[in-house]
């Protein structure tokens, strides 16, 4: 059990560019969650998957955001046409079939200039 | 909707002092309650949890009791250490395996 991993750990981009983040959950965890955390705030839910199915999306997830989990293993979160307001820490978490506890990765810190 | 309210920080204590961080929640049904901790430069770690009323979660000397009558889940520790300095987040999950709703976090600073 190597824990949840996220790549890259840091990303700096210019406004208008597209970015993609990857999350590798704990092996055999069937649920995967994405959250966003801005400075001084708690994480806010974005979306979650059970296996490859995306079961819920927050209203925070505008049309510029898309997430996939094609084979029910790793997941990607893409932000198109980034805006300065997208600057935040993007967190991924996973949980197993039998235990609801969510285990978090270290996050990807995005800075949009 | 579901929400979590935490006391604002920072909370500044001397080593070996008693700690309380207040957390109250609003939720329909019977949520599960969690405390997560974020040490400087690290990711969120689960500290403790409770899944039903009157349950007490405990870990590393920290405790919190699920109080349905007061909709609270206050975090306590009898004697804090410098190494406990971190940001503490209270969170709920409305039903099993659902999204977590977090409070804004409380920063704890412990001085020697």
Coordinates of N, CA, C and O in Angstrom, one line a residue, chain B residues 14 45 51 100 105:
Chain B
X14 N 0.7 26.7 25.0 CA 2.0 26.3 25.5 C 2.0 24.8 25.6 O 0.9 24.1 25.8
X45 N -4.3 14.1 6.6 CA -4.3 12.8 7.2 C -5.5 12.6 8.1 O -5.8 13.5 8.9
X51 N -18.8 7.2 13.6 CA -19.8 7.0 12.6 C -21.3 7.0 13.2 O -22.2 6.9 12.4
X100 N -17.0 14.4 1.3 CA -16.7 15.0 2.6 C -17.0 16.5 2.5 O -16.7 17.1 1.5
X105 N -11.1 24.9 8.8 CA -9.8 24.6 9.4 C -9.5 25.5 10.6 O -9.9 26.6 10.6

